[in-house]
Short mmCIF file of C-alpha atoms in Angstrom, two decimals:
data_model
loop_
_atom_site.label_atom_id
_atom_site.label_comp_id
_atom_site.label_asym_id
_atom_site.label_seq_id
_atom_site.Cartn_x
_atom_site.Cartn_y
_atom_site.Cartn_z
CA MET A 1 -33.33 -21.10 -24.16
CA ILE A 2 -30.20 -19.12 -23.21
CA GLU A 3 -30.17 -18.00 -19.61
CA ASP A 4 -30.02 -14.21 -19.22
CA LYS A 5 -26.99 -13.40 -17.09
CA ALA A 6 -27.15 -9.62 -17.41
CA TYR A 7 -27.20 -9.39 -13.61
CA LEU A 8 -23.58 -10.61 -13.61
CA LYS A 9 -22.29 -7.55 -15.50
CA PRO A 10 -22.29 -5.11 -12.53
CA ILE A 11 -20.78 -7.83 -10.32
CA GLY A 12 -17.99 -8.21 -12.85
CA ARG A 13 -17.40 -4.44 -12.87
CA ARG A 14 -17.21 -4.41 -9.09
CA LEU A 15 -14.74 -7.31 -9.19
CA VAL A 16 -12.55 -5.19 -11.49
CA ALA A 17 -12.82 -2.33 -8.99
CA VAL A 18 -11.73 -4.69 -6.19
CA ARG A 19 -8.71 -5.85 -8.19
CA GLU A 20 -7.64 -2.28 -8.90
CA ALA A 21 -8.16 -1.20 -5.29
CA LEU A 22 -5.96 -4.07 -4.11
CA GLY A 23 -3.15 -2.87 -6.37
CA PHE A 24 -3.27 -5.60 -9.03
CA LYS A 25 -2.54 -3.87 -12.33
CA ASN A 26 -3.61 -6.79 -14.48
CA ARG A 27 -5.99 -9.73 -14.35
CA GLU A 28 -3.22 -12.31 -14.64
CA ASP A 29 -1.55 -11.28 -11.36
CA PHE A 30 -4.89 -11.24 -9.56
CA ALA A 31 -5.78 -14.68 -10.87
CA ALA A 32 -2.36 -16.02 -9.85
CA ALA A 33 -2.75 -14.66 -6.31
CA TYR A 34 -6.03 -16.53 -6.00
CA GLY A 35 -4.82 -19.62 -7.83
CA ALA A 36 -6.99 -19.73 -10.94
CA PRO A 37 -6.37 -19.37 -14.69
CA LYS A 38 -6.44 -15.89 -16.20
CA LYS A 39 -9.21 -16.96 -18.60
CA THR A 40 -11.40 -17.92 -15.67
CA PHE A 41 -11.04 -14.49 -14.09
CA GLU A 42 -11.69 -12.89 -17.47
CA LYS A 43 -15.12 -14.53 -17.51
CA TYR A 44 -15.82 -13.34 -13.95
CA GLU A 45 -14.87 -9.73 -14.71
CA GLN A 46 -16.81 -9.67 -17.97
CA GLY A 47 -19.92 -10.98 -16.25
CA LEU A 48 -19.96 -14.22 -18.20
CA SER A 49 -19.65 -16.59 -15.22
CA GLU A 50 -20.93 -16.53 -11.66
CA LEU A 51 -18.40 -16.03 -8.89
CA PRO A 52 -17.83 -19.27 -6.98
CA THR A 53 -18.33 -19.32 -3.23
CA LYS A 54 -14.65 -20.16 -2.71
CA LEU A 55 -13.58 -16.97 -4.51
CA MET A 56 -16.00 -14.79 -2.58
CA LEU A 57 -14.83 -16.22 0.73
CA TRP A 58 -11.21 -15.60 -0.33
CA LEU A 59 -12.02 -11.98 -1.11
CA ARG A 60 -13.82 -11.58 2.21
CA ASP A 61 -11.32 -13.36 4.46
CA LYS A 62 -8.09 -12.36 2.72
CA HIS A 63 -8.91 -8.83 1.57
CA ASP A 64 -11.85 -7.71 3.76
CA VAL A 65 -14.13 -7.30 0.75
CA ASN A 66 -17.74 -6.64 1.68
CA LEU A 67 -19.68 -9.38 -0.11
CA SER A 68 -22.94 -7.42 0.10
CA TRP A 69 -21.26 -4.66 -1.90
CA LEU A 70 -19.71 -7.12 -4.34
CA ILE A 71 -23.02 -8.85 -5.06
CA SER A 72 -25.50 -5.97 -4.87
CA GLY A 73 -23.51 -2.75 -4.56
CA ASP A 74 -24.85 -2.07 -1.06
CA GLY A 75 -22.53 -0.53 1.53
CA GLU A 76 -18.78 -0.05 1.19
CA MET A 77 -16.32 -2.09 -0.85
CA ARG A 78 -14.08 -2.95 2.07
CA ALA A 79 -15.52 -4.07 5.38
CA GLY A 80 -14.71 -1.74 8.25
CA VAL A 81 -12.87 0.89 6.21
CA HIS A 82 -15.64 3.43 5.61
CA GLU A 83 -13.86 6.28 7.38
CA ALA A 84 -10.57 5.64 5.60
CA SER A 85 -12.00 5.41 2.09
CA ASP A 86 -11.04 8.24 -0.25
CA VAL A 87 -13.58 7.39 -2.95
CA VAL A 88 -17.35 6.96 -3.11
CA ILE A 89 -18.65 5.14 -6.19
CA SER A 90 -21.65 6.77 -7.85
CA ALA A 91 -24.85 4.87 -8.49
CA ASN A 92 -24.19 4.36 -12.19
CA GLU A 93 -20.58 3.31 -11.51
CA ARG A 94 -19.33 5.55 -14.33
CA MET A 95 -18.20 8.42 -12.13
CA VAL A 96 -16.32 8.50 -8.84
CA ARG A 97 -16.15 11.19 -6.19
CA ILE A 98 -12.52 11.51 -5.16
CA LYS A 99 -11.65 13.22 -1.90
CA HIS A 100 -9.70 16.46 -2.23
CA TYR A 101 -7.67 16.96 0.95
CA ASN A 102 -6.29 20.29 2.06
CA VAL A 103 -2.75 18.90 2.15
CA ALA A 104 0.19 20.53 0.39
CA ALA A 105 3.04 18.44 -1.01
CA ALA A 106 6.09 20.62 -1.44
CA ALA A 107 7.75 20.84 -4.83
CA GLY A 108 10.75 22.26 -2.97
CA GLU A 109 11.40 22.19 0.76
CA GLY A 110 9.19 19.79 2.69
CA LEU A 111 5.95 21.26 4.00
CA VAL A 112 4.59 20.24 7.37
CA PRO A 113 1.10 18.78 6.80
CA VAL A 114 -0.54 20.71 9.62
CA ASP A 115 -3.97 20.51 7.97
CA GLU A 116 -3.71 16.92 6.81
CA HIS A 117 -6.89 15.88 8.55
CA ASP A 118 -9.11 18.76 7.52
CA GLU A 119 -12.51 17.88 6.11
CA PRO A 120 -12.02 16.83 2.46
CA GLU A 121 -14.01 18.06 -0.51
CA ASP A 122 -15.13 15.95 -3.45
CA ILE A 123 -13.91 16.06 -7.05
CA VAL A 124 -15.93 14.02 -9.54
CA LEU A 125 -13.99 12.22 -12.28
CA ALA A 126 -14.92 9.58 -14.82
CA ARG A 127 -13.90 6.07 -13.90
CA SER A 128 -12.78 5.51 -17.50
CA PHE A 129 -10.44 8.52 -17.23
CA LEU A 130 -8.80 7.07 -14.12
CA ARG A 131 -8.41 3.69 -15.78
CA ARG A 132 -6.69 5.27 -18.79
CA LEU A 133 -4.23 6.85 -16.38
CA GLY A 134 -3.68 3.51 -14.68
CA ALA A 135 -4.99 4.95 -11.40
CA SER A 136 -7.09 3.00 -8.93
CA PRO A 137 -10.43 4.81 -8.39
CA GLU A 138 -10.61 3.45 -4.85
CA GLY A 139 -7.01 4.38 -4.04
CA SER A 140 -6.86 7.92 -5.42
CA GLN A 141 -7.05 11.32 -3.81
CA VAL A 142 -6.24 14.90 -4.81
CA ILE A 143 -3.82 17.23 -3.01
CA PHE A 144 -2.06 20.55 -3.71
CA ALA A 145 1.54 21.04 -4.83
CA ARG A 146 3.47 24.10 -3.64
CA GLY A 147 6.83 25.39 -4.84
CA GLU A 148 8.84 25.50 -8.05
CA SER A 149 11.32 22.63 -7.78
CA MET A 150 9.30 20.38 -10.11
CA LEU A 151 8.85 22.95 -12.89
CA PRO A 152 7.91 22.62 -15.69
CA THR A 153 6.30 19.28 -14.86
CA ILE A 154 4.39 20.53 -11.81
CA PRO A 155 3.70 24.28 -11.56
CA ASP A 156 3.13 25.90 -8.18
CA GLY A 157 -0.48 25.53 -7.08
CA SER A 158 -1.22 22.46 -9.19
CA LEU A 159 -3.60 19.75 -8.08
CA LEU A 160 -2.05 16.30 -7.98
CA LEU A 161 -4.04 13.13 -8.53
CA VAL A 162 -2.23 10.66 -6.27
CA ASP A 163 -2.81 6.91 -6.25
CA ARG A 164 -2.26 5.90 -2.63
CA SER A 165 -2.26 2.20 -3.58
CA LYS A 166 0.97 2.65 -5.59
CA THR A 167 3.72 2.84 -2.99
CA ARG A 168 6.34 0.69 -4.69
CA ILE A 169 9.04 3.11 -5.84
CA ASP A 170 9.37 2.68 -9.60
CA ASP A 171 12.40 4.15 -11.30
CA ASN A 172 11.74 7.66 -12.68
CA GLY A 173 8.22 7.80 -11.26
CA VAL A 174 6.96 10.94 -9.52
CA PHE A 175 5.83 10.23 -5.96
CA VAL A 176 4.57 12.04 -2.91
CA PHE A 177 6.95 11.21 -0.06
CA ARG A 178 6.78 11.80 3.66
CA VAL A 179 10.27 12.86 4.66
CA GLY A 180 10.55 13.46 8.38
CA GLU A 181 7.77 15.87 9.34
CA GLY A 182 7.27 17.14 5.80
CA ILE A 183 5.66 16.00 2.56
CA LYS A 184 7.51 16.33 -0.74
CA VAL A 185 6.76 15.53 -4.37
CA LYS A 186 9.85 14.28 -6.20
CA ARG A 187 10.97 12.06 -9.04
CA ALA A 188 12.58 8.81 -7.85
CA ARG A 189 15.66 7.44 -9.58
CA TRP A 190 17.48 4.31 -8.50
CA ARG A 191 21.25 4.06 -8.75
CA ALA A 192 23.22 0.95 -9.63
CA ASP A 193 24.62 0.86 -6.07
CA GLN A 194 21.04 0.61 -4.62
CA ARG A 195 21.00 4.21 -3.53
CA ILE A 196 18.03 6.34 -4.54
CA ASP A 197 17.88 9.96 -5.65
CA LEU A 198 14.82 12.13 -5.02
CA VAL A 199 15.14 14.41 -8.01
CA SER A 200 13.67 17.84 -8.72
CA ASP A 201 12.93 18.49 -12.39
CA ASN A 202 13.97 22.14 -11.95
CA GLN A 203 17.61 21.43 -11.05
CA LEU A 204 18.91 24.49 -12.93
CA ALA A 205 17.14 26.69 -10.36
CA GLY A 206 19.23 25.24 -7.55
CA PHE A 207 17.32 22.14 -6.45
CA PRO A 208 19.92 19.33 -6.32
CA PRO A 209 18.98 15.65 -5.92
CA GLU A 210 18.57 14.24 -2.42
CA THR A 211 20.39 10.92 -2.15
CA TYR A 212 19.52 8.12 0.28
CA THR A 213 21.39 4.89 0.86
CA TRP A 214 19.66 1.52 1.21
CA ASP A 215 19.92 1.81 5.01
CA GLU A 216 18.33 5.26 4.92
CA LEU A 217 15.26 4.28 2.91
CA SER A 218 13.17 4.00 6.06
CA ALA A 219 13.50 7.80 6.38
CA ILE A 220 11.41 8.33 3.24
CA ILE A 221 7.89 6.93 3.03
CA PRO A 222 6.14 6.87 -0.36
CA LEU A 223 2.54 7.96 0.16
CA GLY A 224 1.50 7.38 -3.43
CA ARG A 225 2.37 7.91 -7.06
CA VAL A 226 1.40 11.07 -8.94
CA MET A 227 -0.80 9.94 -11.82
CA CYS A 228 -1.95 13.28 -13.18
CA VAL A 229 -1.19 16.99 -12.77
CA MET A 230 -4.18 19.31 -12.96
CA ARG A 231 -3.71 23.06 -13.17
CA VAL A 232 -5.44 26.30 -14.06
CA PRO A 233 -4.29 27.56 -17.49
#
């Protein structure tokens, strides 16, 4: 008689959610960080094998994963980070409620985020949609964009889906940066001499690139990568 292991399927889905929340884009990197073969992790994530105690303790001790949530779905994914979480997973795990903060990232001159800590609202999106974008459901939030420097890519008043777990500056990616007291949304382009340009797509309208040397990189803080632009037609 074949043992029914259907109960492992939701555990596997939650393990995938943990991997994505921790910033591992693929299973191979996650398996390597733990020290196990990719095929082994594939069985865990597909709900074909039970998670060993050693793995669960590694997730708990190394990454603050709440084992009660991992096993049964009770509580929060990460222990002690309830107030900082931007996403609440729905009961059927197919939809996520992403926090929509009243923060404006300037597509132009930097805006001072005076209302950065206002009470957020929820936007419900399909988990599968976020995965197709490559966005972490647990690391995403939505903010406004103001200004015209990123036209036509980002119109004034657009909503930006930002993955806060993606803070490594990839060449030609669009990021939300904290620059001084302001928040800007710009395209990042590395130069051969290790300088970086924060580029506006609407350069013809008088928005030149902002160039930073390697020593000046500490002046710009990537808050997350823009994964999707949502706007009213």
